[in-house]
Coordinates of C-alpha atoms in Angstrom, one line a residue:
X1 CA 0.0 0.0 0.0
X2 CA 1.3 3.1 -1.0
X3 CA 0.2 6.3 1.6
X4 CA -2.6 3.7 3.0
X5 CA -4.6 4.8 0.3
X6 CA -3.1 3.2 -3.3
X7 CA -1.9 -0.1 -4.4
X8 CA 1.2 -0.4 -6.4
X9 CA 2.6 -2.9 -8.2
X10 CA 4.4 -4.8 -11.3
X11 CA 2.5 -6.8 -13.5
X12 CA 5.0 -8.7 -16.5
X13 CA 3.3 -8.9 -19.6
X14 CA 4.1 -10.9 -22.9
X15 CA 6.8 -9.7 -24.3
X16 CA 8.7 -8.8 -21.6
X17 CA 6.3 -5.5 -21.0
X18 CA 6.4 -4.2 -17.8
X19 CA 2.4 -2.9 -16.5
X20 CA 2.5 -0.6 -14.0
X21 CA -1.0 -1.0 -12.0
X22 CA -1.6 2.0 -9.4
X23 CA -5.2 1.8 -9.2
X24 CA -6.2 -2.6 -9.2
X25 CA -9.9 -1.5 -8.8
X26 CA -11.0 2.1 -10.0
X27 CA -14.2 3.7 -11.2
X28 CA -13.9 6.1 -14.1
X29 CA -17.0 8.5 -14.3
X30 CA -18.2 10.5 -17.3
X31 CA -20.3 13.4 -15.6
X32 CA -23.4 15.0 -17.2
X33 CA -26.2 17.4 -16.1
X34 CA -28.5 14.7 -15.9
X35 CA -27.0 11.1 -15.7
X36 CA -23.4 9.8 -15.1
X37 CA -22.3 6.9 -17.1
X38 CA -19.4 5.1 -14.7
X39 CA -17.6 2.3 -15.5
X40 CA -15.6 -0.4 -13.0
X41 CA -12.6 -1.5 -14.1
X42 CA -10.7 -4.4 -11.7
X43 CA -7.8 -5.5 -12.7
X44 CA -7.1 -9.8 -12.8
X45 CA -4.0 -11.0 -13.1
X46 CA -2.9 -8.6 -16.6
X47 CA -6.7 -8.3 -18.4
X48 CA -8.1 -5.5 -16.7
X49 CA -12.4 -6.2 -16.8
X50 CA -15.2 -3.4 -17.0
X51 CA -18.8 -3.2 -15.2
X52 CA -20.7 -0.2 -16.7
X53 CA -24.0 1.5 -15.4
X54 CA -25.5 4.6 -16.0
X55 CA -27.0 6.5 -13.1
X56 CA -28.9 9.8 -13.0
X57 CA -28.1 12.9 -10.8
X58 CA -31.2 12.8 -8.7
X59 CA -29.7 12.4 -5.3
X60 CA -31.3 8.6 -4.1
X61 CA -29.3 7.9 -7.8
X62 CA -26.2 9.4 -6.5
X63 CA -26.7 7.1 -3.4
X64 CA -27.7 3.9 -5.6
X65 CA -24.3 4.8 -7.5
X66 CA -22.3 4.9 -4.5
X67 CA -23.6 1.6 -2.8
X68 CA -22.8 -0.4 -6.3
X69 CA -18.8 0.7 -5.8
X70 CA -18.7 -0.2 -2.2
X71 CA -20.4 -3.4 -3.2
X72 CA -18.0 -3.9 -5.8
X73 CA -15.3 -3.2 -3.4
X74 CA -14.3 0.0 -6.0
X75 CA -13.2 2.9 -3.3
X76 CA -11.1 5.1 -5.8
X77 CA -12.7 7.2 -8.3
X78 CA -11.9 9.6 -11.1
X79 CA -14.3 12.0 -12.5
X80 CA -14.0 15.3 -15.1
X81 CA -14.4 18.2 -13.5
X82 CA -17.6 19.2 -16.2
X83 CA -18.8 22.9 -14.9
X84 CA -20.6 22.4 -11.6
X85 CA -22.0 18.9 -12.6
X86 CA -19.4 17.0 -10.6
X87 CA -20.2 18.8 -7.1
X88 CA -23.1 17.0 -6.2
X89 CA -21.8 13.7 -6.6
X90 CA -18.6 14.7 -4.8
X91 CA -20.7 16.0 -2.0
X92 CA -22.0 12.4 -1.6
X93 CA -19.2 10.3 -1.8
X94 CA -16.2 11.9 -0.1
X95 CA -17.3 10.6 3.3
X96 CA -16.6 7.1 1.9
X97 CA -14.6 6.9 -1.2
X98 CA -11.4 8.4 -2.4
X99 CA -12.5 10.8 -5.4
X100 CA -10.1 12.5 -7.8
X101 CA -11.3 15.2 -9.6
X102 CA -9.3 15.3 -13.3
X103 CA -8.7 18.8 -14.6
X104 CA -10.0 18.5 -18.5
X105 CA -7.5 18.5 -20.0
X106 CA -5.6 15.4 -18.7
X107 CA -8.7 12.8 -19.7
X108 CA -9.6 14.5 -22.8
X109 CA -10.6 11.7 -25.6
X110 CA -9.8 11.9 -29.0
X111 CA -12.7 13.4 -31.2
X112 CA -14.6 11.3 -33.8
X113 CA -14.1 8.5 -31.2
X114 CA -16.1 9.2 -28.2
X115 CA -19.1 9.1 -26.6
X116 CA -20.4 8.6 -22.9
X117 CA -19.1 5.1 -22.2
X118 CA -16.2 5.5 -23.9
X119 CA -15.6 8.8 -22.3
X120 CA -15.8 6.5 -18.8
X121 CA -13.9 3.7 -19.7
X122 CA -11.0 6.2 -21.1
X123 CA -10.8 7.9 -17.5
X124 CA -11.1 4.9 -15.7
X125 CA -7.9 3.3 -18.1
X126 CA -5.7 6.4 -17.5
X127 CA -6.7 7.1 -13.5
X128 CA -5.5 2.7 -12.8
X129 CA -2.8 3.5 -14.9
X130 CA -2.0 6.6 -12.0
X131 CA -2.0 8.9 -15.7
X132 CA -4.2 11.6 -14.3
X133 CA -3.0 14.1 -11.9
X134 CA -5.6 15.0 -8.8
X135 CA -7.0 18.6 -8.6
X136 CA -7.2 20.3 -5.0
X137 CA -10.3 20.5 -3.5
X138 CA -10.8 21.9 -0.2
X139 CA -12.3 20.7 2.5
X140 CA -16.0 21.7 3.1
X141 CA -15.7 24.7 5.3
X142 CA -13.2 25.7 2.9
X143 CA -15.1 25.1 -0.4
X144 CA -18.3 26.9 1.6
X145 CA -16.2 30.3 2.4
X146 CA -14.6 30.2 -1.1
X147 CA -18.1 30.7 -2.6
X148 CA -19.3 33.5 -0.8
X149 CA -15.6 35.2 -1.6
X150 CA -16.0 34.7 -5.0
X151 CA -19.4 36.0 -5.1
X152 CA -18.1 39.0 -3.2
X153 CA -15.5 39.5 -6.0
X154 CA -18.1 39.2 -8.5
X155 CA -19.9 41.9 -7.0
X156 CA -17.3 44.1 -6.6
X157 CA -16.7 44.2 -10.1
X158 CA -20.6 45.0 -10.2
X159 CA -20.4 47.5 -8.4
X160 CA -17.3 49.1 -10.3
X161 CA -19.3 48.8 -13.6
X162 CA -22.7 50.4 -12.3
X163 CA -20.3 53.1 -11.2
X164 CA -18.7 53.7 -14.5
X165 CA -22.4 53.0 -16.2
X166 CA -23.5 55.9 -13.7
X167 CA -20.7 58.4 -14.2
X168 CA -21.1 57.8 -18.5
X169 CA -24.9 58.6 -17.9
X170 CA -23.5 62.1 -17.1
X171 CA -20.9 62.5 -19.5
X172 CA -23.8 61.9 -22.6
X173 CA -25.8 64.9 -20.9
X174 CA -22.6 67.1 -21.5
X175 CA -21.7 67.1 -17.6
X176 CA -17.9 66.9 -17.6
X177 CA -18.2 66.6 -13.5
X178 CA -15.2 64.1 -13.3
X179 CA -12.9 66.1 -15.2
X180 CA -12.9 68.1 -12.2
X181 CA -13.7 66.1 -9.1
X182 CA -11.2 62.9 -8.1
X183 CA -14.1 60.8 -7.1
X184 CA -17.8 60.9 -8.7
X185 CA -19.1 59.6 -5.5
X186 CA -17.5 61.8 -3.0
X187 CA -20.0 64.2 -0.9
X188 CA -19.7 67.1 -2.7
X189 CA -20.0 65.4 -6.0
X190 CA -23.0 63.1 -4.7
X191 CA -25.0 66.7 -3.5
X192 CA -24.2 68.2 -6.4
X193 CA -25.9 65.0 -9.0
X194 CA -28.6 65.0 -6.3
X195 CA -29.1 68.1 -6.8
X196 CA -29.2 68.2 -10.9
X197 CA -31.7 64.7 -10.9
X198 CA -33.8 66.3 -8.3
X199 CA -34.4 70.1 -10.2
X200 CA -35.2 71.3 -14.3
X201 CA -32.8 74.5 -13.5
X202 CA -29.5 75.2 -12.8
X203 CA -28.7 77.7 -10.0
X204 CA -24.9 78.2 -10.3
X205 CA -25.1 79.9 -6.7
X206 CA -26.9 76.7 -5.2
X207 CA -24.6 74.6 -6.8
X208 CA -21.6 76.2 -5.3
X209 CA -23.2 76.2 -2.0
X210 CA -23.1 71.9 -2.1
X211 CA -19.0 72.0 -2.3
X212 CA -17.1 70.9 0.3
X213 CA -13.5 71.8 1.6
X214 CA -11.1 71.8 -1.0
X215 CA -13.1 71.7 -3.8
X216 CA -14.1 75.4 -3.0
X217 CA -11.3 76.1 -4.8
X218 CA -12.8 74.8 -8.1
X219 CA -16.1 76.5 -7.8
X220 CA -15.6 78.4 -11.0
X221 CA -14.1 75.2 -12.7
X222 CA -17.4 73.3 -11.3
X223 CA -19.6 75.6 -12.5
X224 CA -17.8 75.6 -16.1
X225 CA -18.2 71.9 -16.3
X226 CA -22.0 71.6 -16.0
X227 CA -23.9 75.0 -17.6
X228 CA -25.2 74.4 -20.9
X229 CA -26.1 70.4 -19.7
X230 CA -28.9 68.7 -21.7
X231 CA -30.9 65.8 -19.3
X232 CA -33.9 64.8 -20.0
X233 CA -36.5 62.9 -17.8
X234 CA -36.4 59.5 -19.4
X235 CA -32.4 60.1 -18.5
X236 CA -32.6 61.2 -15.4
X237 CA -34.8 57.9 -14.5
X238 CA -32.3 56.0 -15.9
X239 CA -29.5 57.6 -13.6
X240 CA -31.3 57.0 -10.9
X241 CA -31.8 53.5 -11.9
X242 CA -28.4 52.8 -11.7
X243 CA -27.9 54.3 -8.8
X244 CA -30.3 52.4 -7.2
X245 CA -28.7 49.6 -8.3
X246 CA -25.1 50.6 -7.1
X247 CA -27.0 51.4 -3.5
X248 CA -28.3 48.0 -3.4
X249 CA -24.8 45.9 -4.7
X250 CA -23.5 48.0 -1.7
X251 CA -25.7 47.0 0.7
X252 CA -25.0 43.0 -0.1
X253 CA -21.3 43.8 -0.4
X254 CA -21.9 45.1 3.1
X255 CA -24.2 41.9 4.2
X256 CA -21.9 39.7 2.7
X257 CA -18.9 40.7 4.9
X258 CA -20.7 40.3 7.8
X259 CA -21.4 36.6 6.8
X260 CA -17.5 36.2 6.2
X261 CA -16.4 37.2 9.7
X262 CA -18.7 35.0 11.1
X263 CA -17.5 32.3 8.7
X264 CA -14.0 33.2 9.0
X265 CA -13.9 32.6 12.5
X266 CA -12.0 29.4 13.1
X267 CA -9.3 30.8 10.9
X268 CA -8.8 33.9 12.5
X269 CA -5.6 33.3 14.1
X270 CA -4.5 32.8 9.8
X271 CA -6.1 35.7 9.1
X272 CA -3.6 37.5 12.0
X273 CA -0.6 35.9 10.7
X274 CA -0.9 36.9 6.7
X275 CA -1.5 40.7 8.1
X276 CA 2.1 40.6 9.3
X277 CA 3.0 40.5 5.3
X278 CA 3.3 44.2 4.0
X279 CA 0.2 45.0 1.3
X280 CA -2.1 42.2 3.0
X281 CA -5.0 43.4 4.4
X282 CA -8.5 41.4 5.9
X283 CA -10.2 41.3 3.2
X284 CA -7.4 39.6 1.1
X285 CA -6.2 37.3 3.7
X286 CA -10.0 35.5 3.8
X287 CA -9.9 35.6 0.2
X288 CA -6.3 33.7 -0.2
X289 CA -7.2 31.5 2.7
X290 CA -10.9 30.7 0.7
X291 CA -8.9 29.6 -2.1
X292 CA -6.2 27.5 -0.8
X293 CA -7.0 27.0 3.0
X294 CA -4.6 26.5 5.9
X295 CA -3.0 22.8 5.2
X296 CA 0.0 23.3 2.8
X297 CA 0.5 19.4 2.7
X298 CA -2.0 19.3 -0.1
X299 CA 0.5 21.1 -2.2
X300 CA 4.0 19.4 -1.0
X301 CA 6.3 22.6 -1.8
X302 CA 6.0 26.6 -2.4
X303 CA 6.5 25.3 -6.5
X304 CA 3.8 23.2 -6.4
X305 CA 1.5 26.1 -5.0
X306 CA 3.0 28.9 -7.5
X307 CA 2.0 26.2 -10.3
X308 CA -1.0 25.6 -9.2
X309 CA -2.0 29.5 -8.5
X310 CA -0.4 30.5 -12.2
X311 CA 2.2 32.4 -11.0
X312 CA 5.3 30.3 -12.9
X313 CA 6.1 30.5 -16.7
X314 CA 4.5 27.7 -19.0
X315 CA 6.6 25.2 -20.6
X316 CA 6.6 24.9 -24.0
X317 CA 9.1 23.5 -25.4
X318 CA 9.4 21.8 -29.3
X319 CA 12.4 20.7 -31.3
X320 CA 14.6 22.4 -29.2
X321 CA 12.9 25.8 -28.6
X322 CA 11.0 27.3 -26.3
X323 CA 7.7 28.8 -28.0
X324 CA 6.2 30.4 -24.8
X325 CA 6.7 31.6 -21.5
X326 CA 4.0 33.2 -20.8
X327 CA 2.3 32.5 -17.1
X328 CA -0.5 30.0 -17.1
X329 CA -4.4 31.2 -17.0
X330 CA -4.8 28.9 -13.7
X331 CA -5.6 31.0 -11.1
X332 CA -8.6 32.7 -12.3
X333 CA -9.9 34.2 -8.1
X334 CA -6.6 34.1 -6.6
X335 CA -4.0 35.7 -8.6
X336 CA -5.8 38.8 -9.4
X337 CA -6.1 38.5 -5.5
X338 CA -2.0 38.4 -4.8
X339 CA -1.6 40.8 -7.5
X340 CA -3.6 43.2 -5.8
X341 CA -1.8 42.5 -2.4
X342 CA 1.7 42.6 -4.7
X343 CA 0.5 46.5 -5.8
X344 CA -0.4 47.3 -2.5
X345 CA 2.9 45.6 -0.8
X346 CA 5.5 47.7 -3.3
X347 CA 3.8 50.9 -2.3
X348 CA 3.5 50.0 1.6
X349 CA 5.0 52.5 4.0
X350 CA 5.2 49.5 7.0
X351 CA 8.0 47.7 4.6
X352 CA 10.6 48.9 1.8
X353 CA 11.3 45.0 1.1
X354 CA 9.0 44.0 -1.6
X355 CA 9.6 47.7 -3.0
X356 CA 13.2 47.2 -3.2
X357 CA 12.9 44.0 -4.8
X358 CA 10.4 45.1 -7.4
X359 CA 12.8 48.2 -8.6
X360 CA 15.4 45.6 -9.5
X361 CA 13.6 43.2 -10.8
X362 CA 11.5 46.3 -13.0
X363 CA 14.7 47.5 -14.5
X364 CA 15.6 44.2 -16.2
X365 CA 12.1 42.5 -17.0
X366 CA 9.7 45.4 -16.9
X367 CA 7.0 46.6 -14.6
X368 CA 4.1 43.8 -15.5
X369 CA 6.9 40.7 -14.9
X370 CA 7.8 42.5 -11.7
X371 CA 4.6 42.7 -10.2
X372 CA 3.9 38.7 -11.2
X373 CA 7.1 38.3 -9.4
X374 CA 6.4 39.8 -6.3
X375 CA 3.1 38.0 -6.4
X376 CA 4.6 34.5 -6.5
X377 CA 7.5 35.9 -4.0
X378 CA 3.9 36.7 -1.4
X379 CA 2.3 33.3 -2.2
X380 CA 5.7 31.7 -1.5
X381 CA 6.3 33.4 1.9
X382 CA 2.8 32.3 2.7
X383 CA 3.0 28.3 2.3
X384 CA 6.1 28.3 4.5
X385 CA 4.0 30.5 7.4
X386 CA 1.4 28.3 6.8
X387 CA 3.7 25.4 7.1
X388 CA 5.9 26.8 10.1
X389 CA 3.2 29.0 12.0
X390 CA 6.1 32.0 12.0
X391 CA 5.1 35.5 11.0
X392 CA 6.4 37.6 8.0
X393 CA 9.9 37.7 8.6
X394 CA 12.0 36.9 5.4
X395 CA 15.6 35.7 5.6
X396 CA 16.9 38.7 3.8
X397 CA 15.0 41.4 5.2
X398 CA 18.2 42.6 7.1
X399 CA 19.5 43.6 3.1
X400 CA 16.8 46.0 2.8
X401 CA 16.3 47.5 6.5
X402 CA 20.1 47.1 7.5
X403 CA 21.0 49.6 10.0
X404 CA 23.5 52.5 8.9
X405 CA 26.6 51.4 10.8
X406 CA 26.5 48.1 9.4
X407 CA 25.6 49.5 5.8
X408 CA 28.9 51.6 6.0
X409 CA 30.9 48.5 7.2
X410 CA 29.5 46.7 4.2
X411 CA 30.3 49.1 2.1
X412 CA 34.4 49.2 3.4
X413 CA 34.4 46.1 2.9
X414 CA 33.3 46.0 -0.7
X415 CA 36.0 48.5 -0.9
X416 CA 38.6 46.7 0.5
X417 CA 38.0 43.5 -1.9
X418 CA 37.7 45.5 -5.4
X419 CA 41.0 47.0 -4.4
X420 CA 42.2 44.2 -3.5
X421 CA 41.3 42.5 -6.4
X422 CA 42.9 45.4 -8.7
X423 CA 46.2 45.3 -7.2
X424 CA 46.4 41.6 -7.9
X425 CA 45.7 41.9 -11.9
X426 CA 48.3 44.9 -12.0
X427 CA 45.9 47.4 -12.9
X428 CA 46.8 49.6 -10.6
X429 CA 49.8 50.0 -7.9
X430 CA 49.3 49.7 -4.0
X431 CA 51.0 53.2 -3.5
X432 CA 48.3 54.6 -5.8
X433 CA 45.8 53.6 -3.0
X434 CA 44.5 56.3 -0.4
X435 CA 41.8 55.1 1.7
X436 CA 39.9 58.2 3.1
X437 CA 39.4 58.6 6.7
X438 CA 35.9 58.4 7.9

């Protein structure tokens, strides 16, 4: 037994073939919206021998579908990950059986030579071949936290379209507003579009009256941008429409991250420990932890976990030459996550070290490289805190905050050796040297 979980061994074919059997009794399962087509494969000696059924995805189905494996002694299974069709039977068969879910790609058929039982049989003759790499999947409390962060993300990036919807319904009425203000929604812009959806006139006077602070300065400016405007009703409505709307997304953004501190709960203390990294805030600590949770054993190593998150160069490699290096689109919630946190770390004032670093590295490989790099260089730091339980504290942080008396003796002592060094190619002479005095 091979991690208590998978048999492994030799089988010696005809011709001096050696079989390599990982998986002697498997279940390959071709997932649909409606039925499931699974085949049994156990394996007898060398001739490997298939039980098919089709089941539907009706729960009680689900549950006939799982007591025909464990009566067929079949406790490992391999299934495509199709959409969201494979989460319900998942859901009903990891408290018993060993499932592997199969990223597409790895179990694709060939086309003109496929259908539903083939589909089966094919995964189930790669997975007992051990040809089919596992995808991670969280545990439950994990997978249930993940999907109310990516619905939050989703409806943040509602709520940044209403408000670009709402400041273009003023730019079509010949309000140039935002050329002036920094921020659309700011109180002295929000009293002054109140203001223009609530009236049929413009009083310049009024209007000046609603700004606040600093933009008192612009009142002239202000003014400029909205005289001559042309709303009309069935416009208005429609501005206030959206801004309805934008209320409302607000309000569940709101709801929603009451939920996930309630959720978050049992992970606080991980929550804690990824704020000790520079650029890493609450929101973006639940949102990595949603996506890859707290055990870093799933992984094995920090490479592993870059892969998997898209954060390391693709291979591709033919004839000698490498075609493309670009990063991999895996990823799709948590590295525009890190890449957020990677913006916010090079321009944090509680740490120069992920600014320093991204200076070098922009010089050579340019600014978008840099910031992927910085990214993976965050994800990295966090497996081994996961792994260790120790806070942000990298081993070459004392290169970028070194004290000043050790940075001078550094320096000497670079002095020291390229003088050194000089002297003993002859290029120059050691009476030529004067060493100031500090």
């Amino acid at each position: 037994m091979c991690d208590g979980s998978v048999t492994v061994f030799f089988q010696q074919a005809k011709g001096g073939i050696t079989v390599k059997i990982v998986y002697p009794i498997c279940c390959g399962v071709d997932v649909h919206k409606t039925f499931l087509v699974a085949t049994i494969i156990t394996t007898r000696e060398i001739t490997p021998h298939y039980a098919r059924k089709r089941f539907s995805t009706f729960n009680n189905s689900i549950l006939q579908f799982k007591q025909w494996l464990l009566t067929n002694n079949c406790l490992d299974v391999c299934m495509e990950s199709t959409g969201k069709y494979w989460i319900p039977v998942y859901n009903l068969l990891e408290d018993s059986i060993r499932v592997t879910v199969a990223n597409p790609k790895w179990v694709r058929a060939v086309k003109g030579n496929k259908d539903d039982v083939k589909d089966s049989k094919w995964i189930g003759d790669l997975f007992r071949l051990g040809l089919v790499p596992g995808s991670y999947i969280p545990p439950r409390p994990i997978r249930e936290l993940r999907e109310y962060t990516r619905y939050r993300s989703k409806l943040v990036s509602c709520r940044s379209s209403e408000k670009n919807r709402f400041q273009n319904s003023w730019t079509v009425c010949n309000v140039a507003l935002d050329a002036v203000v920094s921020d659309m929604f700011g109180k002295s812009a929000a009293s002054i579009t109140d203001y223009l959806l609530t009236t049929d006139s413009f009083d310049p006077q009024h209007c000046i009256s609603l700004l606040q602070r600093s933009l008192k300065k612009k009142a002239d400016q202000v003014v400029a941008s909205i005289e001559g405007y042309q709303m009309s009703n069935s416009q208005k409505e429609r501005a206030l429409l959206v801004r309805s709307h934008l209320d409302f997304v607000d309000q569940a953004i709101d709801s929603l991250d009451q939920k996930l501190d309630v959720m978050v709960a049992p992970y606080e203390s991980a929550v804690l420990l990824l704020g000790t990294i520079p650029g890493v805030d609450r929101s973006s600590a639940i949102t990595i932890i949603s996506e890859i949770g707290t055990d870093m054993t799933q992984f094995g190593s920090s490479k592993r976990l870059c892969c998997w998150a898209g954060l390391t160069p693709g291979n591709n490699e033919s004839a000698g030459k490498k075609k493309s290096v670009r990063i991999t689109r895996a990823g799709v919630y948590l590295k525009p996550a890190l890449v957020q946190v990677a913006h916010a770390a090079v321009k944090s004032n509680k740490s120069s070290y992920y600014k320093t670093k991204y200076e070098r590295i922009c010089k050579r490989r340019g600014k978008k490289r840099a910031i992927i790099a910085i990214a993976r260089m965050i994800l990295t730091a966090i497996y081994h805190m996961f792994t260790t339980g120790e806070v942000f504290n990298p081993s070459d942080l004392y290169k970028i905050d070194m004290p000043q008396e050790m940075l001078l003796k550094q320096q000497e002592k670079a002095v020291k050796q390229a003088l050194k060094l000089l002297t003993s190619l002859g290029l120059i002479q050691s009476a030529d040297i004067s060493v100031p005095v500090a």
